[in-house]
GROMACS .gro file of C-alpha atoms in nm:
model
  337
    1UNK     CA    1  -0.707   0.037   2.474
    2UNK     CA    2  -0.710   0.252   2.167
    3UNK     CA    3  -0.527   0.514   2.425
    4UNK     CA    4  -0.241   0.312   2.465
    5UNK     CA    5  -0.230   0.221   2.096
    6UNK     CA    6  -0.138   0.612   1.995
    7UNK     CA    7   0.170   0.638   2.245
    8UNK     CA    8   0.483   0.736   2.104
    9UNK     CA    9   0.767   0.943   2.171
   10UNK     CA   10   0.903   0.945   1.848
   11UNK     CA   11   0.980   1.224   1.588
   12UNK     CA   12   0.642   1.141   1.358
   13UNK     CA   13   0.321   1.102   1.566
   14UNK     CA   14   0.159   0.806   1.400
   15UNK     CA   15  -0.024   0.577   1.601
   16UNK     CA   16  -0.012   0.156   1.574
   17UNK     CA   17  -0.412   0.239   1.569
   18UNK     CA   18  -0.344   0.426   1.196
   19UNK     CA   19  -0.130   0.130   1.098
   20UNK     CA   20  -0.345  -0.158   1.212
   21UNK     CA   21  -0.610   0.018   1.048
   22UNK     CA   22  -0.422   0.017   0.679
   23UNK     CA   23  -0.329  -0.338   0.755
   24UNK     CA   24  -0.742  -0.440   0.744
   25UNK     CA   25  -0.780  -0.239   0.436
   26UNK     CA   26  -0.496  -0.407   0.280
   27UNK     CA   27  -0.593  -0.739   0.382
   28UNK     CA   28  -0.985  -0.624   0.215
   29UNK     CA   29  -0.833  -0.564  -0.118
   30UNK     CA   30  -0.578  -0.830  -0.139
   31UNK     CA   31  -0.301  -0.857  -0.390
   32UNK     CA   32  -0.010  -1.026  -0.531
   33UNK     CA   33   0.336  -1.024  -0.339
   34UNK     CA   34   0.578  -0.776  -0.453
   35UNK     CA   35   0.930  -0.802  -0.468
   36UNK     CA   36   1.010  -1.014  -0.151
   37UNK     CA   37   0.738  -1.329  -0.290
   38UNK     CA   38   0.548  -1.254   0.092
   39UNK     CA   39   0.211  -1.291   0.013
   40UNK     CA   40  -0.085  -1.136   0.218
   41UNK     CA   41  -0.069  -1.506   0.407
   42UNK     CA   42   0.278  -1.553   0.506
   43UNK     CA   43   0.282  -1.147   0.603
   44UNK     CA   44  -0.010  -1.253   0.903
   45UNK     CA   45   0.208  -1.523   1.000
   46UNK     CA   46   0.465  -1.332   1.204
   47UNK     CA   47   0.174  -1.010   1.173
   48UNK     CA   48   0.207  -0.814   1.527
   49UNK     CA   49   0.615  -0.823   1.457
   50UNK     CA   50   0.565  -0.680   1.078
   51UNK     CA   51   0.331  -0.434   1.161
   52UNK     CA   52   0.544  -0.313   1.456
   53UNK     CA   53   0.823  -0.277   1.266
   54UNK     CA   54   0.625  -0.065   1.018
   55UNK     CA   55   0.480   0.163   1.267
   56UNK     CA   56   0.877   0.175   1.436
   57UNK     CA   57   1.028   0.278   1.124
   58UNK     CA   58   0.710   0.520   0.990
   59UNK     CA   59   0.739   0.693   1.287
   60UNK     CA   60   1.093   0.722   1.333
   61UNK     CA   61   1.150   0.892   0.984
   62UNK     CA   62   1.383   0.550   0.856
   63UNK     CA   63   1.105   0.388   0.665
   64UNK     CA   64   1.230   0.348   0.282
   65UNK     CA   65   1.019   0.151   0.089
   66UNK     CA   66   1.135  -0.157  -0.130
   67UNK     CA   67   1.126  -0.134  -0.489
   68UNK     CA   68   0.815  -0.199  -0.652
   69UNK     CA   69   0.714  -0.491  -0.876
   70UNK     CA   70   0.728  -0.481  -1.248
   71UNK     CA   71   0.401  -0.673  -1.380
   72UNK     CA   72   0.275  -0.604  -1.699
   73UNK     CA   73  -0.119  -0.745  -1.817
   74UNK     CA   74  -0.264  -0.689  -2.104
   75UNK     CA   75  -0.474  -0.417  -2.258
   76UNK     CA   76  -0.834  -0.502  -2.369
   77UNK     CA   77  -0.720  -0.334  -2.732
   78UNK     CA   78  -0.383  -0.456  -2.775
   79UNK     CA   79  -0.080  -0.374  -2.590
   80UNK     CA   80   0.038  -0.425  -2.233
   81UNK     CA   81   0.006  -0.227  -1.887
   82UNK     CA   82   0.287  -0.240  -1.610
   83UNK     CA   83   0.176  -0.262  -1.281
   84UNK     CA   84   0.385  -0.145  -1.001
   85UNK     CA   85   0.319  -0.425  -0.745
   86UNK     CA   86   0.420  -0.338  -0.409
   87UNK     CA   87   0.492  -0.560  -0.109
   88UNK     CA   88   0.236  -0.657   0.141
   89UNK     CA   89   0.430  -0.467   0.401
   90UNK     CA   90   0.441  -0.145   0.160
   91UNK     CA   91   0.102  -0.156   0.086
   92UNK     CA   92   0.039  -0.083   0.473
   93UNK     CA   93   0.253   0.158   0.465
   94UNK     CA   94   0.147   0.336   0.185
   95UNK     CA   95  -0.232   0.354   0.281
   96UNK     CA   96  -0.124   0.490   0.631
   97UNK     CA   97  -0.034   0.768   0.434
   98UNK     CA   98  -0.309   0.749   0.174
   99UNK     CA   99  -0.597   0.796   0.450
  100UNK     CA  100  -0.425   1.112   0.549
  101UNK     CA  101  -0.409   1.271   0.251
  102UNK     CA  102  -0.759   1.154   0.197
  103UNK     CA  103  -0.902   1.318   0.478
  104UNK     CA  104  -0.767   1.624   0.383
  105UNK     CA  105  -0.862   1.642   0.002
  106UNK     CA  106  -1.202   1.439  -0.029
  107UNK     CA  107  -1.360   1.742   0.089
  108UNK     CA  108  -1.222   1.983  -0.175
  109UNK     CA  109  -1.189   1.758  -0.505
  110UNK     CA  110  -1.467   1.818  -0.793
  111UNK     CA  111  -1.798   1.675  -0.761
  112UNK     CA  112  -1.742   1.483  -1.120
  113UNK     CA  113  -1.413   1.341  -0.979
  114UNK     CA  114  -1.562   0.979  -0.928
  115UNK     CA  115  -1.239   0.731  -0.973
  116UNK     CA  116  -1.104   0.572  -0.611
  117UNK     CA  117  -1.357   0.833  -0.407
  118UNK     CA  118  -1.569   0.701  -0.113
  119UNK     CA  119  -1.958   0.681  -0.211
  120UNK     CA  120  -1.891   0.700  -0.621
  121UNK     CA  121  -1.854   0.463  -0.894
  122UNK     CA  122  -1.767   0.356  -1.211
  123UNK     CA  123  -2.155   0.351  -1.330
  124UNK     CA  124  -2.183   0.718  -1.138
  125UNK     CA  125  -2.004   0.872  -1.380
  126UNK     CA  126  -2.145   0.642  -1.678
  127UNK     CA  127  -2.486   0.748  -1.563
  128UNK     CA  128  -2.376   1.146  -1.505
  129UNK     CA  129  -2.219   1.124  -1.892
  130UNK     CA  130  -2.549   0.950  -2.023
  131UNK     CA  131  -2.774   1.215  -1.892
  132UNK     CA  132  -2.501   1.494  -1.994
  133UNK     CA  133  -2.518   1.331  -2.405
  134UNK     CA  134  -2.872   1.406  -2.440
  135UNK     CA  135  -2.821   1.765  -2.344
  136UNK     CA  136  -2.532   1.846  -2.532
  137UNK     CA  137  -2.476   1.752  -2.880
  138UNK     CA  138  -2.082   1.668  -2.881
  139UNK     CA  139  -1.832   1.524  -2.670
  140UNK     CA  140  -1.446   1.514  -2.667
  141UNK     CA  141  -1.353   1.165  -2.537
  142UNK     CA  142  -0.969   1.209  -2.385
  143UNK     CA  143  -0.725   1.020  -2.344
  144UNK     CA  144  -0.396   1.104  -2.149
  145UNK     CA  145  -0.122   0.935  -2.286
  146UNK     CA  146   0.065   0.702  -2.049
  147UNK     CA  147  -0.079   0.948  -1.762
  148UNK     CA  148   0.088   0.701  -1.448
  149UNK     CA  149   0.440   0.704  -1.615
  150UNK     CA  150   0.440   1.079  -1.691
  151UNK     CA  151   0.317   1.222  -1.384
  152UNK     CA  152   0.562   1.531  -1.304
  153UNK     CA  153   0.739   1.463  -0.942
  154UNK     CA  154   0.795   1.858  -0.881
  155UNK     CA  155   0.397   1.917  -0.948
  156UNK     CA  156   0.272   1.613  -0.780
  157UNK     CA  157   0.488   1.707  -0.466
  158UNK     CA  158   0.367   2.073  -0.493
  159UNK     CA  159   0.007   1.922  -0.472
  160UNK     CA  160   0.104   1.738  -0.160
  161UNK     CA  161   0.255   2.077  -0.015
  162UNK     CA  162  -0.069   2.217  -0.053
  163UNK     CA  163  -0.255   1.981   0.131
  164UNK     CA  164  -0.073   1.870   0.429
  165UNK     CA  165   0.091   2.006   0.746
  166UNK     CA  166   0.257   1.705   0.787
  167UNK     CA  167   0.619   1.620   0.748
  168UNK     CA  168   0.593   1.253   0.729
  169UNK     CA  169   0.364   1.264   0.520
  170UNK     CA  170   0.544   1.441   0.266
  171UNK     CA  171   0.858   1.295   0.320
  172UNK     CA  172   0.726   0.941   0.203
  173UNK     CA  173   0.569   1.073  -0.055
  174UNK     CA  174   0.838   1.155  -0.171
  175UNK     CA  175   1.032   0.829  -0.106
  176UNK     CA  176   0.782   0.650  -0.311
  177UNK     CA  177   0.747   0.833  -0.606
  178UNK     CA  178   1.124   0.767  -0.677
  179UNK     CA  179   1.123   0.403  -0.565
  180UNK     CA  180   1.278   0.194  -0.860
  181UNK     CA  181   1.070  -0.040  -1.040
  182UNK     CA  182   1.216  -0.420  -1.067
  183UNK     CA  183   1.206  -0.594  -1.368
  184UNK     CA  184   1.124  -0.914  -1.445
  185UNK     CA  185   1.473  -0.988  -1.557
  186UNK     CA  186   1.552  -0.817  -1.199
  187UNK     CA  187   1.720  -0.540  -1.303
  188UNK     CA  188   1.614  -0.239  -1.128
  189UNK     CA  189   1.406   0.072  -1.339
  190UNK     CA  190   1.494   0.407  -1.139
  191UNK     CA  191   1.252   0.633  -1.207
  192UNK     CA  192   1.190   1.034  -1.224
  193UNK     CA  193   0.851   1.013  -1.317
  194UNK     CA  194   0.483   0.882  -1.304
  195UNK     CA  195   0.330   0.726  -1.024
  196UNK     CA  196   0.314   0.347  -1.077
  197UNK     CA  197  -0.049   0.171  -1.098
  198UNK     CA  198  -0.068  -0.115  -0.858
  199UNK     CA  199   0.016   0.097  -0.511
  200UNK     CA  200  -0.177   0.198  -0.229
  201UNK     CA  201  -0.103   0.555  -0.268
  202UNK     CA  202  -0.097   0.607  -0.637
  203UNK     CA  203  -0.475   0.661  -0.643
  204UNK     CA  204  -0.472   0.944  -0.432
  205UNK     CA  205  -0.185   1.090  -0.592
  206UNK     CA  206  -0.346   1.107  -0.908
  207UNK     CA  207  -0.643   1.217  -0.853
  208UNK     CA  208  -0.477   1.484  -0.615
  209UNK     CA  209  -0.297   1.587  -0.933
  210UNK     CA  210  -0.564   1.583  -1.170
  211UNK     CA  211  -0.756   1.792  -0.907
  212UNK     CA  212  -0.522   2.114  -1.000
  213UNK     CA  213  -0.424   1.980  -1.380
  214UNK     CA  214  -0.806   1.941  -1.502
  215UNK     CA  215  -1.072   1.960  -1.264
  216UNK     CA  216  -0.991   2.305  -1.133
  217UNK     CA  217  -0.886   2.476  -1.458
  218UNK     CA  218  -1.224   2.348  -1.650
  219UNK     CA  219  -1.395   2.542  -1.390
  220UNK     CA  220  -1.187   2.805  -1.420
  221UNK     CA  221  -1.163   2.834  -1.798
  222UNK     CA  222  -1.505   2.641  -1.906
  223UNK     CA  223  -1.735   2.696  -1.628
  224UNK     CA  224  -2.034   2.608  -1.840
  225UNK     CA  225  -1.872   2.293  -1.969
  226UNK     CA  226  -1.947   1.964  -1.785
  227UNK     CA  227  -1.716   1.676  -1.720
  228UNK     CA  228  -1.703   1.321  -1.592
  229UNK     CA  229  -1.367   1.200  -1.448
  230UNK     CA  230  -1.240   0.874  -1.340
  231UNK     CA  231  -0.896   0.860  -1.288
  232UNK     CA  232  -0.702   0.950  -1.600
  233UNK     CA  233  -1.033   0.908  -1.832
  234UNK     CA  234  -1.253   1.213  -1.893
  235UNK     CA  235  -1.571   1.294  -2.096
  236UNK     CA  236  -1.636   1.628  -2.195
  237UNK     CA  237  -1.976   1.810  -2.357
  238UNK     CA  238  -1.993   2.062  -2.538
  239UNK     CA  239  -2.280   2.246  -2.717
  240UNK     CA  240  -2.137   2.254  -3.050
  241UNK     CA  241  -1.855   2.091  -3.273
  242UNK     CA  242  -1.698   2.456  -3.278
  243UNK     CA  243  -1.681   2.433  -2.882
  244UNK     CA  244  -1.576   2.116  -2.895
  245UNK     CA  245  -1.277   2.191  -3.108
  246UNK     CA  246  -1.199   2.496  -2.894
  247UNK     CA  247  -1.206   2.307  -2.571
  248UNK     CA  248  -1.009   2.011  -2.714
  249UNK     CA  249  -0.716   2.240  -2.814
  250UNK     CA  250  -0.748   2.409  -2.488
  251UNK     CA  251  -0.710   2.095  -2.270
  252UNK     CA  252  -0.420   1.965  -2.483
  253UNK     CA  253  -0.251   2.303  -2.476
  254UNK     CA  254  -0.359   2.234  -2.087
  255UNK     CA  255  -0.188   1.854  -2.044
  256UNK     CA  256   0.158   2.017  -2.199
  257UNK     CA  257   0.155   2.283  -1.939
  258UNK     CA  258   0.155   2.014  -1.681
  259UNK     CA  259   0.396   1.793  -1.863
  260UNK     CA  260   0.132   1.520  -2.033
  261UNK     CA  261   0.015   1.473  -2.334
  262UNK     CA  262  -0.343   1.355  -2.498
  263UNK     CA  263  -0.296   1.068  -2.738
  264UNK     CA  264  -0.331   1.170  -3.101
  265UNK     CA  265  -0.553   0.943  -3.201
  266UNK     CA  266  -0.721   0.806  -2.896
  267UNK     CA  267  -0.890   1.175  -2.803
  268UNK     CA  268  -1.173   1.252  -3.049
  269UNK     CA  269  -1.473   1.429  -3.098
  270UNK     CA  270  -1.814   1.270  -3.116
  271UNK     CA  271  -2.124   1.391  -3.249
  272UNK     CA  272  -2.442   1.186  -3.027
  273UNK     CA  273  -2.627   1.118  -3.298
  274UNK     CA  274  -3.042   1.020  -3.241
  275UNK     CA  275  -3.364   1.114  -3.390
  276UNK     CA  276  -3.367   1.439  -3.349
  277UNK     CA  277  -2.987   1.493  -3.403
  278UNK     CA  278  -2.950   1.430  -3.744
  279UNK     CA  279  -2.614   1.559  -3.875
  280UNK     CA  280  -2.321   1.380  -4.032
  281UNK     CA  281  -1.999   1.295  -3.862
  282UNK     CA  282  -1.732   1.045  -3.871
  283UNK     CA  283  -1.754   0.956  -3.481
  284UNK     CA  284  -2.084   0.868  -3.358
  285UNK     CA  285  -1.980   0.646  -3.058
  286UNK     CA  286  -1.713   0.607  -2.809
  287UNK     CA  287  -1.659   0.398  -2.475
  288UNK     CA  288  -1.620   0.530  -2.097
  289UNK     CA  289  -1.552   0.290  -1.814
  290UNK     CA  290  -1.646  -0.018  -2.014
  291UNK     CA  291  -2.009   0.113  -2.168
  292UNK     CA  292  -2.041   0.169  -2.560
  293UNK     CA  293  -2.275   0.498  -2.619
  294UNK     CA  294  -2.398   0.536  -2.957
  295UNK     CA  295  -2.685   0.556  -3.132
  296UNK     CA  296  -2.949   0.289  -3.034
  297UNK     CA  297  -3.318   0.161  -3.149
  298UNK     CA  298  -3.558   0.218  -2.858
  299UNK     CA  299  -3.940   0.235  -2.754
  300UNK     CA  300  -4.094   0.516  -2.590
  301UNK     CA  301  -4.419   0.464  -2.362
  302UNK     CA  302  -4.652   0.390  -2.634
  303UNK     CA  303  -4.412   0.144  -2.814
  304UNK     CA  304  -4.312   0.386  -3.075
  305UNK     CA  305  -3.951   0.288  -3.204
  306UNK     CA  306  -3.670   0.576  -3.189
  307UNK     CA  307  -3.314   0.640  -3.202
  308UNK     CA  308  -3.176   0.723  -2.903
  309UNK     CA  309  -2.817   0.785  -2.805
  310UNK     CA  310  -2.737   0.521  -2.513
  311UNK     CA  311  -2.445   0.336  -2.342
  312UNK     CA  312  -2.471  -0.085  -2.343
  313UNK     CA  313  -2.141  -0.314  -2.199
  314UNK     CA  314  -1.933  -0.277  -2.463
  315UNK     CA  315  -1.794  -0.591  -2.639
  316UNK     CA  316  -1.446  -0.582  -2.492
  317UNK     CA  317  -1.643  -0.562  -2.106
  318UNK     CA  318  -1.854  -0.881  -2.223
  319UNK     CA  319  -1.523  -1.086  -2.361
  320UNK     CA  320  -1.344  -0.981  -1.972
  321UNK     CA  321  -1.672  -1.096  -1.876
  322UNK     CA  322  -1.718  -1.450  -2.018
  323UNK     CA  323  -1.332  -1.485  -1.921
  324UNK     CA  324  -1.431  -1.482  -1.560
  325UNK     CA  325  -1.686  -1.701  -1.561
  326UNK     CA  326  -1.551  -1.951  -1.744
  327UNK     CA  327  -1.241  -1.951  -1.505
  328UNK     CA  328  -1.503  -1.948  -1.202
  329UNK     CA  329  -1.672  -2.262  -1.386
  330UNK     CA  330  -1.335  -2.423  -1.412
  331UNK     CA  331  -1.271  -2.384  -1.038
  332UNK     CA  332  -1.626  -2.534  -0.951
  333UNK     CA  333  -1.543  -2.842  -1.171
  334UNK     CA  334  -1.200  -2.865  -1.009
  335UNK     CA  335  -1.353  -2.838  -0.650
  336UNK     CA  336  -1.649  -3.082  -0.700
  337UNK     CA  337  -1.374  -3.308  -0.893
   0.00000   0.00000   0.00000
């Protein structure tokens, strides 16, 4: 069966196997509708017709994806994020070409690359940092300003270059990245930049770029300086506040090569602070992937109390937190009602 599933005689050798295979990993993750209002639902109704005309148009080179969804939600500390919500149908699309790419770069990205990787989390890289602040004395907490808008097209395609033999592959690659975002007004947002949050693909992409922006030059140009990525966040430790300016300036100096930008007052330096480092500094805490590390009261084996320096769910984590349960209480009440 599978056999006949990879037949084609047409210019791009992509099998209906590769797309049925996006369409369950689409259908795992769910998702809002994007432009067109199809949601996951009404895309199964008519689903051996849409996915053929997917595969048909993939593999034919005339695939041209829709414009993406505008949706913005709001920040945990003020301010909004826009989503770029693609249709159902996209989505499949999209992660047809995602698992290519993915086969080809999992094997060479950094081992403290942990954002949208097979076999690592979240609290992977929570636990590598907490192990990593009672080694090293400082850490510069970055942030990349508005990294999915400001993604550089030319670089990000150069990446892709690099790391595929495919055509196809490329060439809708390509096709996203300049798909036009539509408002909620619908007017339509061209773009020449970033790679919007909310696709199938963008995940990849970034990390793909970050691979050659960050991971690679630290271990070029700090090879005794450890890291924890995920995604656009990074921790880094250094042995001493003097490093840890050094290495800051570096990395911005870095982010401008590569056309982004750290946020002024969002990247800092923090001193972990516990018993047995004692100095003064302004920043003794900061927050990575939803955990709060700073100094904490704790008991050793014998019950004596001492500061240690140690993430907890930070307070902005709990809020989300009691958020979702009381909306999953709601539904109960609702249902039993």
């Amino acid at each position: 069966m599978r056999s006949e599933l990879t037949l084609s005689e047409k210019p791009f050798e992509i099998s209906k196997w590769e797309v049925w295979e996006a369409y369950e990993r689409v259908k795992a993750n769910k998702g809002a509708p994007g432009v067109d209002d199809v949601s996951l639902g009404e895309f199964e109704k008519d689903l051996k017709a849409n996915l053929y005309k997917i595969w048909n148009r993939m593999s034919s080179g005339s695939y041209f994806p829709p414009p993406v969804k505008a949706v913005r939600i709001p920040k945990p500390q003020g301010g909004v994020r826009t989503l770029g919500v693609p249709n159902v149908g996209d989505r499949v699309a999209q992660t047809v070409v995602a698992r290519r790419i993915e086969e080809k770069v999992e094997p060479i990205f950094h081992p403290d690359s942990y954002g949208y990787r097979p076999r690592r989390s979240a609290l992977d890289a929570v636990a590598a940092c907490r192990q990593r602040c009672w080694r090293y004395d400082w850490v510069v907490d970055l942030d990349v300003q508005a990294f999915f808008d400001s993604v550089d097209h030319d670089l990000m395609i150069k990446a892709v270059e690099a790391n595929t033999d495919l055509p196809w592959v490329l060439l809708y690659v390509k096709r996203w990245l300049i798909a036009p975002m539509q408002q909620p007004d619908g007017s339509l947002q061209p773009r020449d930049r970033g790679t919007p949050q909310g696709s199938a693909v963008s995940p990849v992409l970034a990390n793909l770029f970050l691979h050659y922006a960050f991971d690679t030059w630290m271990a070029r140009t700090f090879p005794s300086v450890p890291f924890e990525r995920y995604a656009d966040d990074a921790m880094v430790h250094c042995a001493s506040e003097r490093q840890a300016h050094l290495v800051r300036q570096a990395i911005e100096d870095r982010m401008v090569e590569v056309g982004l930008r750290l946020h002024p007052d969002k990247t800092r330096i923090v001193y972990c602070k516990d018993t047995n480092r004692r100095g003064a500094h302004p920043d003794t805490s900061f927050t990575f992937l939803g955990y709060t590390f700073r100094p904490r009261g704790a008991k050793d084996r014998r019950g004596d109390v001492f500061t240690a320096f140690l993430p907890a769910v930070s307070k902005d984590a709990l809020k989300r937190l009691s958020r979702t349960v009381r909306r999953w209480q709601i539904h109960r009440r609702s249902v039993t009602l």
